[in-house]
PDB file of C-alpha atoms in Angstrom:
ATOM      1  CA  MET M  23      26.441 -15.861  11.991  1.00 38.00           C
ATOM      2  CA  ILE M  24      23.301 -16.074   9.853  1.00 38.00           C
ATOM      3  CA  THR M  25      20.449 -18.238  11.058  1.00 42.00           C
ATOM      4  CA  PRO M  26      19.157 -20.637   8.364  1.00 42.00           C
ATOM      5  CA  LYS M  27      15.919 -19.462   6.832  1.00 44.00           C
ATOM      6  CA  ASP M  28      12.680 -20.897   8.161  1.00 48.00           C
ATOM      7  CA  THR M  29       9.455 -20.139   6.345  1.00 48.00           C
ATOM      8  CA  THR M  30       7.478 -20.392   9.597  1.00 60.00           C
ATOM      9  CA  ARG M  31       9.605 -17.786  11.363  1.00 70.00           C
ATOM     10  CA  PRO M  32       9.940 -14.041  10.699  1.00 77.00           C
ATOM     11  CA  ASP M  33      13.129 -13.252   8.790  1.00 86.00           C
ATOM     12  CA  PRO M  34      14.565  -9.884   9.938  1.00 89.00           C
ATOM     13  CA  ALA M  35      16.523  -9.325   6.712  1.00 87.00           C
ATOM     14  CA  ALA M  36      13.405  -9.906   4.585  1.00 88.00           C
ATOM     15  CA  ILE M  37      11.355  -7.578   6.791  1.00 89.00           C
ATOM     16  CA  PHE M  38      13.968  -4.813   6.529  1.00 89.00           C
ATOM     17  CA  ALA M  39      14.151  -5.226   2.741  1.00 87.00           C
ATOM     18  CA  SER M  40      10.374  -4.770   2.391  1.00 87.00           C
ATOM     19  CA  THR M  41      10.166  -1.845   4.828  1.00 89.00           C
ATOM     20  CA  SER M  42       9.483   1.564   3.329  1.00 87.00           C
ATOM     21  CA  ILE M  43       9.112   3.498   6.584  1.00 89.00           C
ATOM     22  CA  ALA M  44      11.108   2.993   9.794  1.00 91.00           C
ATOM     23  CA  LYS M  45      10.421   5.144  12.832  1.00 89.00           C
ATOM     24  CA  THR M  46      11.918   5.252  16.308  1.00 89.00           C
ATOM     25  CA  LEU M  47       9.001   5.355  18.753  1.00 89.00           C
ATOM     26  CA  THR M  48      10.922   5.476  22.037  1.00 87.00           C
ATOM     27  CA  ILE M  49      14.629   5.540  22.832  1.00 87.00           C
ATOM     28  CA  SER M  50      16.944   5.770  25.826  1.00 83.00           C
ATOM     29  CA  ASP M  51      20.610   4.997  26.459  1.00 80.00           C
ATOM     30  CA  GLN M  52      19.780   1.287  26.777  1.00 83.00           C
ATOM     31  CA  HIS M  53      16.559   0.598  24.870  1.00 87.00           C
ATOM     32  CA  ALA M  54      14.855   1.555  21.642  1.00 90.00           C
ATOM     33  CA  THR M  55      11.555   0.593  20.049  1.00 92.00           C
ATOM     34  CA  ILE M  56      11.316   0.857  16.261  1.00 93.00           C
ATOM     35  CA  LEU M  57       8.209   0.600  14.087  1.00 93.00           C
ATOM     36  CA  LEU M  58       8.688  -0.880  10.597  1.00 93.00           C
ATOM     37  CA  SER M  59       5.913  -0.531   8.034  1.00 90.00           C
ATOM     38  CA  SER M  60       5.259  -0.729   4.310  1.00 82.00           C
ATOM     39  CA  PRO M  61       2.116  -0.249   2.195  1.00 76.00           C
ATOM     40  CA  SER M  62       2.341  -3.855   0.977  1.00 68.00           C
ATOM     41  CA  THR M  63       3.319  -5.628   4.236  1.00 67.00           C
ATOM     42  CA  GLU M  64       2.168  -5.869   7.848  1.00 83.00           C
ATOM     43  CA  ARG M  65       3.777  -3.742  10.508  1.00 91.00           C
ATOM     44  CA  SER M  66       6.557  -5.017  12.760  1.00 92.00           C
ATOM     45  CA  LEU M  67       8.040  -3.839  16.037  1.00 93.00           C
ATOM     46  CA  LEU M  68      11.694  -4.105  17.029  1.00 92.00           C
ATOM     47  CA  LYS M  69      12.625  -3.759  20.691  1.00 92.00           C
ATOM     48  CA  LEU M  70      16.397  -3.302  20.949  1.00 90.00           C
ATOM     49  CA  THR M  71      18.657  -3.427  23.983  1.00 87.00           C
ATOM     50  CA  LEU M  72      21.423  -1.030  23.025  1.00 77.00           C
ATOM     51  CA  VAL M  73      24.659   0.546  24.133  1.00 69.00           C
ATOM     52  CA  PRO M  74      24.688   4.355  24.406  1.00 72.00           C
ATOM     53  CA  PHE M  75      26.483   5.165  21.130  1.00 70.00           C
ATOM     54  CA  HIS M  76      23.727   3.428  19.127  1.00 78.00           C
ATOM     55  CA  LYS M  77      21.340   6.133  20.317  1.00 81.00           C
ATOM     56  CA  THR M  78      23.009   8.744  18.124  1.00 78.00           C
ATOM     57  CA  GLU M  79      22.528   6.620  15.023  1.00 80.00           C
ATOM     58  CA  LEU M  80      18.868   5.907  15.700  1.00 84.00           C
ATOM     59  CA  LEU M  81      17.936   9.444  16.715  1.00 73.00           C
ATOM     60  CA  GLY M  82      20.296  11.898  15.068  1.00 52.00           C
ATOM     61  CA  PRO M  83      20.419  15.646  15.853  1.00 42.00           C
ATOM     62  CA  LYS M  84      18.773  16.558  12.548  1.00 50.00           C
ATOM     63  CA  PHE M  85      15.691  14.513  13.308  1.00 42.00           C
ATOM     64  CA  SER M  86      15.492  15.788  16.880  1.00 46.00           C
ATOM     65  CA  ASN M  87      14.840  19.282  15.506  1.00 47.00           C
ATOM     66  CA  SER M  88      12.009  18.184  13.209  1.00 45.00           C
ATOM     67  CA  ALA M  89       9.336  19.426  15.604  1.00 49.00           C
ATOM     68  CA  SER M  90      10.089  22.963  14.467  1.00 51.00           C
ATOM     69  CA  SER M  91      10.112  22.021  10.775  1.00 50.00           C
ATOM     70  CA  LYS M  92       7.153  22.224   8.413  1.00 63.00           C
ATOM     71  CA  GLY M  93       5.932  20.700   5.171  1.00 66.00           C
ATOM     72  CA  LYS M  94       8.507  19.318   2.773  1.00 74.00           C
ATOM     73  CA  GLU M  95      11.385  20.005   5.150  1.00 77.00           C
ATOM     74  CA  LYS M  96       9.814  17.876   7.864  1.00 77.00           C
ATOM     75  CA  LYS M  97       9.030  15.055   5.402  1.00 78.00           C
ATOM     76  CA  ALA M  98      12.638  15.104   4.202  1.00 82.00           C
ATOM     77  CA  LEU M  99      13.862  14.789   7.794  1.00 80.00           C
ATOM     78  CA  VAL M 100      11.446  11.912   8.453  1.00 82.00           C
ATOM     79  CA  ASP M 101      12.593  10.135   5.281  1.00 85.00           C
ATOM     80  CA  GLU M 102      16.244  10.663   6.198  1.00 86.00           C
ATOM     81  CA  HIS M 103      15.608   9.247   9.661  1.00 86.00           C
ATOM     82  CA  SER M 104      13.926   6.174   8.140  1.00 89.00           C
ATOM     83  CA  VAL M 105      16.865   5.568   5.784  1.00 89.00           C
ATOM     84  CA  ASN M 106      19.357   5.904   8.653  1.00 89.00           C
ATOM     85  CA  ILE M 107      17.509   3.315  10.739  1.00 91.00           C
ATOM     86  CA  LEU M 108      17.401   0.780   7.895  1.00 91.00           C
ATOM     87  CA  LYS M 109      21.109   1.345   7.168  1.00 90.00           C
ATOM     88  CA  PHE M 110      21.868   0.744  10.846  1.00 90.00           C
ATOM     89  CA  LEU M 111      19.862  -2.502  10.931  1.00 91.00           C
ATOM     90  CA  SER M 112      21.430  -3.757   7.688  1.00 90.00           C
ATOM     91  CA  ARG M 113      24.898  -3.700   9.274  1.00 90.00           C
ATOM     92  CA  PHE M 114      24.062  -6.674  11.505  1.00 91.00           C
ATOM     93  CA  ASP M 115      23.567 -10.429  11.214  1.00 91.00           C
ATOM     94  CA  TRP M 116      20.675 -11.827  13.224  1.00 90.00           C
ATOM     95  CA  ARG M 117      21.069 -14.941  15.347  1.00 90.00           C
ATOM     96  CA  LEU M 118      17.886 -16.581  16.631  1.00 87.00           C
ATOM     97  CA  THR M 119      18.022 -17.080  20.409  1.00 85.00           C
ATOM     98  CA  SER M 120      14.454 -17.957  21.339  1.00 79.00           C
ATOM     99  CA  GLU M 121      10.884 -18.186  20.086  1.00 72.00           C
ATOM    100  CA  SER M 122       7.909 -17.277  22.234  1.00 66.00           C
ATOM    101  CA  GLY M 123       5.321 -18.532  19.775  1.00 62.00           C
ATOM    102  CA  ALA M 124       2.962 -16.597  17.505  1.00 65.00           C
ATOM    103  CA  GLU M 125       4.459 -13.245  16.495  1.00 77.00           C
ATOM    104  CA  TYR M 126       7.221 -13.021  19.132  1.00 83.00           C
ATOM    105  CA  THR M 127      10.801 -13.955  18.202  1.00 86.00           C
ATOM    106  CA  PHE M 128      14.086 -13.115  19.925  1.00 88.00           C
ATOM    107  CA  PHE M 129      17.454 -12.488  18.276  1.00 90.00           C
ATOM    108  CA  GLU M 130      20.961 -11.306  19.002  1.00 89.00           C
ATOM    109  CA  ALA M 131      22.374  -8.907  16.428  1.00 90.00           C
ATOM    110  CA  PHE M 132      26.078  -9.149  15.546  1.00 89.00           C
ATOM    111  CA  PRO M 133      27.957  -6.629  13.365  1.00 88.00           C
ATOM    112  CA  LYS M 134      28.626  -8.028   9.913  1.00 86.00           C
ATOM    113  CA  VAL M 135      32.228  -8.817   9.030  1.00 76.00           C
ATOM    114  CA  PRO M 136      33.432  -7.937   5.492  1.00 69.00           C
ATOM    115  CA  GLU M 137      33.979 -10.975   3.283  1.00 66.00           C
ATOM    116  CA  GLY M 138      37.656 -11.880   2.948  1.00 59.00           C
ATOM    117  CA  SER M 139      38.741 -10.066   6.108  1.00 55.00           C
ATOM    118  CA  ALA M 140      40.711 -11.856   8.814  1.00 51.00           C
ATOM    119  CA  ALA M 141      37.766 -11.591  11.185  1.00 50.00           C
ATOM    120  CA  SER M 142      35.461 -13.341   8.685  1.00 48.00           C
ATOM    121  CA  ARG M 143      37.535 -16.511   8.997  1.00 51.00           C
ATOM    122  CA  LEU M 144      37.044 -16.695  12.760  1.00 49.00           C
ATOM    123  CA  PRO M 145      34.259 -18.745  14.357  1.00 53.00           C
ATOM    124  CA  ALA M 146      30.997 -16.917  14.971  1.00 52.00           C
ATOM    125  CA  PRO M 147      31.075 -15.208  18.379  1.00 49.00           C
ATOM    126  CA  PRO M 148      29.114 -16.765  21.233  1.00 48.00           C
ATOM    127  CA  SER M 149      26.178 -15.011  22.818  1.00 44.00           C
ATOM    128  CA  LYS M 150      26.813 -11.799  24.771  1.00 43.00           C
ATOM    129  CA  LYS M 151      30.220 -11.236  23.143  1.00 45.00           C
ATOM    130  CA  ALA M 152      31.513  -8.522  20.866  1.00 45.00           C
ATOM    131  CA  ARG M 153      32.956  -8.951  17.427  1.00 45.00           C
ATOM    132  CA  VAL M 154      36.285  -7.337  16.550  1.00 43.00           C
ATOM    133  CA  GLU M 155      36.188  -5.032  13.557  1.00 44.00           C
ATOM    134  CA  ASP M 156      39.221  -3.612  11.778  1.00 44.00           C
ATOM    135  CA  ASP M 157      39.274   0.155  12.268  1.00 43.00           C
ATOM    136  CA  GLY M 158      42.253   0.747   9.929  1.00 47.00           C
ATOM    137  CA  SER M 159      44.760   1.200  12.732  1.00 42.00           C
ATOM    138  CA  GLY M 160      45.675  -2.473  12.972  1.00 42.00           C
ATOM    139  CA  GLY M 161      44.383  -2.761  16.512  1.00 42.00           C
ATOM    140  CA  GLY M 162      40.706  -3.169  15.771  1.00 43.00           C
ATOM    141  CA  LYS M 163      37.805  -2.151  17.963  1.00 47.00           C
ATOM    142  CA  ASN M 164      35.113  -4.030  19.815  1.00 52.00           C
ATOM    143  CA  ILE M 165      31.626  -3.667  18.334  1.00 56.00           C
ATOM    144  CA  PRO M 166      29.110  -5.053  20.825  1.00 70.00           C
ATOM    145  CA  SER M 167      26.153  -7.187  19.907  1.00 82.00           C
ATOM    146  CA  PHE M 168      22.710  -6.390  21.251  1.00 86.00           C
ATOM    147  CA  LYS M 169      19.466  -8.186  22.061  1.00 88.00           C
ATOM    148  CA  VAL M 170      16.366  -7.807  19.908  1.00 90.00           C
ATOM    149  CA  GLU M 171      12.723  -8.736  20.385  1.00 91.00           C
ATOM    150  CA  LEU M 172      10.885  -8.880  17.054  1.00 92.00           C
ATOM    151  CA  ILE M 173       7.091  -8.692  16.977  1.00 91.00           C
ATOM    152  CA  SER M 174       5.867  -9.487  13.481  1.00 88.00           C
ATOM    153  CA  PRO M 175       3.152  -8.988  12.514  1.00 88.00           C
ATOM    154  CA  ALA M 176       2.390  -6.344  15.142  1.00 89.00           C
ATOM    155  CA  SER M 177      -1.276  -5.745  15.940  1.00 87.00           C
ATOM    156  CA  ASP M 178      -2.819  -2.295  16.402  1.00 87.00           C
ATOM    157  CA  ARG M 179      -2.914  -2.967  20.149  1.00 85.00           C
ATOM    158  CA  GLN M 180       0.792  -3.872  20.276  1.00 89.00           C
ATOM    159  CA  VAL M 181       1.747  -0.775  18.267  1.00 90.00           C
ATOM    160  CA  ALA M 182      -0.403   1.424  20.516  1.00 89.00           C
ATOM    161  CA  ARG M 183       1.301   0.002  23.621  1.00 88.00           C
ATOM    162  CA  ALA M 184       4.720   0.794  22.127  1.00 89.00           C
ATOM    163  CA  MET M 185       3.889   4.423  21.326  1.00 88.00           C
ATOM    164  CA  PRO M 186       5.283   7.160  23.601  1.00 82.00           C
ATOM    165  CA  SER M 187       3.081   7.707  26.630  1.00 77.00           C
ATOM    166  CA  PRO M 188       1.125  10.991  26.543  1.00 74.00           C
ATOM    167  CA  GLY M 189       1.458  11.245  30.304  1.00 74.00           C
ATOM    168  CA  LEU M 190      -0.079   9.907  33.504  1.00 77.00           C
ATOM    169  CA  ALA M 191      -3.487  10.420  35.070  1.00 82.00           C
ATOM    170  CA  MET M 192      -4.711   9.469  38.535  1.00 86.00           C
ATOM    171  CA  VAL M 193      -8.198   7.914  38.673  1.00 88.00           C
ATOM    172  CA  ALA M 194     -10.115   7.151  41.854  1.00 92.00           C
ATOM    173  CA  GLU M 195     -11.868   3.913  40.971  1.00 93.00           C
ATOM    174  CA  THR M 196     -15.248   3.376  42.620  1.00 95.00           C
ATOM    175  CA  PRO M 197     -17.214   0.084  42.717  1.00 95.00           C
ATOM    176  CA  ASP M 198     -19.589   1.521  40.112  1.00 96.00           C
ATOM    177  CA  LEU M 199     -16.701   2.576  37.839  1.00 95.00           C
ATOM    178  CA  TYR M 200     -15.208  -0.909  38.156  1.00 96.00           C
ATOM    179  CA  ARG M 201     -18.492  -2.564  37.092  1.00 95.00           C
ATOM    180  CA  ARG M 202     -19.114  -0.195  34.170  1.00 96.00           C
ATOM    181  CA  VAL M 203     -15.575   0.309  32.830  1.00 94.00           C
ATOM    182  CA  THR M 204     -12.789  -1.799  34.342  1.00 94.00           C
ATOM    183  CA  ARG M 205     -14.480  -5.206  34.455  1.00 95.00           C
ATOM    184  CA  PRO M 206     -15.824  -5.049  30.841  1.00 95.00           C
ATOM    185  CA  PHE M 207     -12.321  -4.021  29.712  1.00 93.00           C
ATOM    186  CA  ILE M 208     -10.732  -7.032  31.460  1.00 92.00           C
ATOM    187  CA  GLU M 209     -13.393  -9.408  30.131  1.00 92.00           C
ATOM    188  CA  GLY M 210     -12.817  -8.045  26.634  1.00 91.00           C
ATOM    189  CA  ILE M 211      -9.119  -8.904  26.818  1.00 86.00           C
ATOM    190  CA  VAL M 212      -9.831 -12.430  28.097  1.00 85.00           C
ATOM    191  CA  GLY M 213     -12.534 -13.020  25.497  1.00 87.00           C
ATOM    192  CA  SER M 214     -10.401 -11.748  22.602  1.00 85.00           C
ATOM    193  CA  GLY M 215      -8.015 -14.685  22.885  1.00 81.00           C
ATOM    194  CA  SER M 216      -4.996 -12.378  23.251  1.00 79.00           C
ATOM    195  CA  LEU M 217      -3.898 -14.365  26.328  1.00 82.00           C
ATOM    196  CA  SER M 218      -3.606 -17.632  24.393  1.00 83.00           C
ATOM    197  CA  TRP M 219       0.193 -17.241  24.469  1.00 80.00           C
ATOM    198  CA  LEU M 220       0.062 -17.639  28.261  1.00 83.00           C
ATOM    199  CA  LYS M 221      -1.947 -20.863  28.005  1.00 83.00           C
ATOM    200  CA  ASN M 222       0.542 -22.177  25.432  1.00 84.00           C
ATOM    201  CA  VAL M 223       3.469 -21.483  27.783  1.00 83.00           C
ATOM    202  CA  VAL M 224       1.776 -23.120  30.791  1.00 84.00           C
ATOM    203  CA  SER M 225       0.790 -26.189  28.740  1.00 84.00           C
ATOM    204  CA  GLY M 226       4.314 -26.550  27.345  1.00 81.00           C
ATOM    205  CA  GLU M 227       3.291 -26.038  23.720  1.00 82.00           C
ATOM    206  CA  LYS M 228       5.511 -22.951  23.438  1.00 81.00           C
ATOM    207  CA  GLU M 229       8.795 -21.725  24.929  1.00 80.00           C
ATOM    208  CA  LYS M 230      10.042 -25.191  25.847  1.00 81.00           C
ATOM    209  CA  GLU M 231      13.606 -23.938  25.414  1.00 80.00           C
ATOM    210  CA  ARG M 232      12.974 -21.325  28.151  1.00 80.00           C
ATOM    211  CA  LEU M 233      11.551 -23.798  30.685  1.00 83.00           C
ATOM    212  CA  LEU M 234      13.609 -24.197  33.863  1.00 82.00           C
ATOM    213  CA  VAL M 235      11.297 -26.182  36.148  1.00 82.00           C
ATOM    214  CA  ASN M 236       8.155 -28.109  35.185  1.00 83.00           C
ATOM    215  CA  GLY M 237       6.226 -28.973  38.339  1.00 82.00           C
ATOM    216  CA  LYS M 238       2.858 -30.690  38.709  1.00 82.00           C
ATOM    217  CA  GLU M 239       1.047 -27.453  39.608  1.00 84.00           C
ATOM    218  CA  TRP M 240       3.434 -24.746  38.425  1.00 85.00           C
ATOM    219  CA  ILE M 241       6.286 -23.994  36.045  1.00 85.00           C
ATOM    220  CA  LEU M 242       9.336 -21.734  36.221  1.00 83.00           C
ATOM    221  CA  ASN M 243      10.190 -20.017  32.950  1.00 82.00           C
ATOM    222  CA  ILE M 244      12.789 -17.448  31.897  1.00 80.00           C
ATOM    223  CA  ASP M 245      11.356 -13.938  31.845  1.00 76.00           C
ATOM    224  CA  THR M 246      12.004 -12.340  28.442  1.00 69.00           C
ATOM    225  CA  LYS M 247      13.113  -9.134  30.223  1.00 69.00           C
ATOM    226  CA  TRP M 248      15.917 -10.995  32.023  1.00 73.00           C
ATOM    227  CA  ARG M 249      18.861 -10.358  29.708  1.00 68.00           C
ATOM    228  CA  SER M 250      21.826 -11.668  31.726  1.00 72.00           C
ATOM    229  CA  HIS M 251      20.820 -15.328  31.982  1.00 76.00           C
ATOM    230  CA  PRO M 252      22.954 -18.119  30.460  1.00 77.00           C
ATOM    231  CA  ASP M 253      22.231 -19.153  26.882  1.00 79.00           C
ATOM    232  CA  ALA M 254      19.028 -21.191  27.212  1.00 77.00           C
ATOM    233  CA  LEU M 255      19.793 -23.243  24.096  1.00 77.00           C
ATOM    234  CA  THR M 256      23.286 -24.397  25.113  1.00 81.00           C
ATOM    235  CA  THR M 257      23.576 -24.280  28.933  1.00 81.00           C
ATOM    236  CA  PRO M 258      22.431 -27.442  30.801  1.00 83.00           C
ATOM    237  CA  ARG M 259      19.828 -26.696  33.451  1.00 80.00           C
ATOM    238  CA  SER M 260      22.080 -28.284  36.084  1.00 81.00           C
ATOM    239  CA  GLU M 261      24.544 -25.392  35.610  1.00 81.00           C
ATOM    240  CA  TRP M 262      21.966 -22.676  36.334  1.00 78.00           C
ATOM    241  CA  PHE M 263      22.023 -23.198  40.112  1.00 76.00           C
ATOM    242  CA  GLU M 264      24.350 -20.562  41.643  1.00 74.00           C
ATOM    243  CA  HIS M 265      25.343 -19.437  38.148  1.00 76.00           C
ATOM    244  CA  VAL M 266      27.162 -16.079  38.173  1.00 76.00           C
ATOM    245  CA  SER M 267      24.265 -14.405  36.341  1.00 73.00           C
ATOM    246  CA  THR M 268      21.828 -15.314  39.151  1.00 69.00           C
ATOM    247  CA  VAL M 269      23.826 -13.713  41.971  1.00 68.00           C
ATOM    248  CA  ASP M 270      21.596 -10.638  42.040  1.00 65.00           C
ATOM    249  CA  LEU M 271      18.377 -12.581  41.439  1.00 61.00           C
ATOM    250  CA  TYR M 272      16.485 -12.195  44.701  1.00 58.00           C
ATOM    251  CA  CYS M 273      12.806 -12.196  43.727  1.00 55.00           C
ATOM    252  CA  LEU M 274      10.751 -14.478  41.481  1.00 50.00           C
TER     253      LEU M 274
END
């Protein structure tokens, strides 16, 4: 399923087409963060919720050995890694699931189905389902979809936060250290306007589709890290109470 184009919303396919360098910043069996950049465009971040076999495609064994490579050999491995990522992303259609306002957009990626195949004549799969792809044996195989958070354009601060952590350090904060370092840092964040997204959510200007309860003094919204909730765009709020996906939800 391909979401109709909207000039006010980032288009994943257009971003991939203009990307010259793609780099996996962090990856595990379930999550990956990818940085997309090009000399002529702004940078973007993709945060993917994966299944384990995707990990091999996004971080192949050749690239994992690049630390011991030098010069042209290392550049060739980096370029090959970038090409592999873009090929992987191009194999999917991107269905919009939610918008958080500003640069944040959420999608579900479904494997593309070849034109003219039997599967291409079937209705688009619902959220959280897999598409069946012909593997040549006649039986087909299930290719799961996955969730994607797209940040575009990504600021220097957002890119820095997505970079691999250099490690941890323990700091004993004193009252003097708080006044000289911590408090100015907090005030700088508040004064920069980077928390405007939070005001927009509380006021109801953004993320209306993720709103569950709108009280006089508080609201209840769907956390973007909660992946198992019902489809916010199609499931009536009356069906959320005691929904199967909330069985393990014990803390708000």
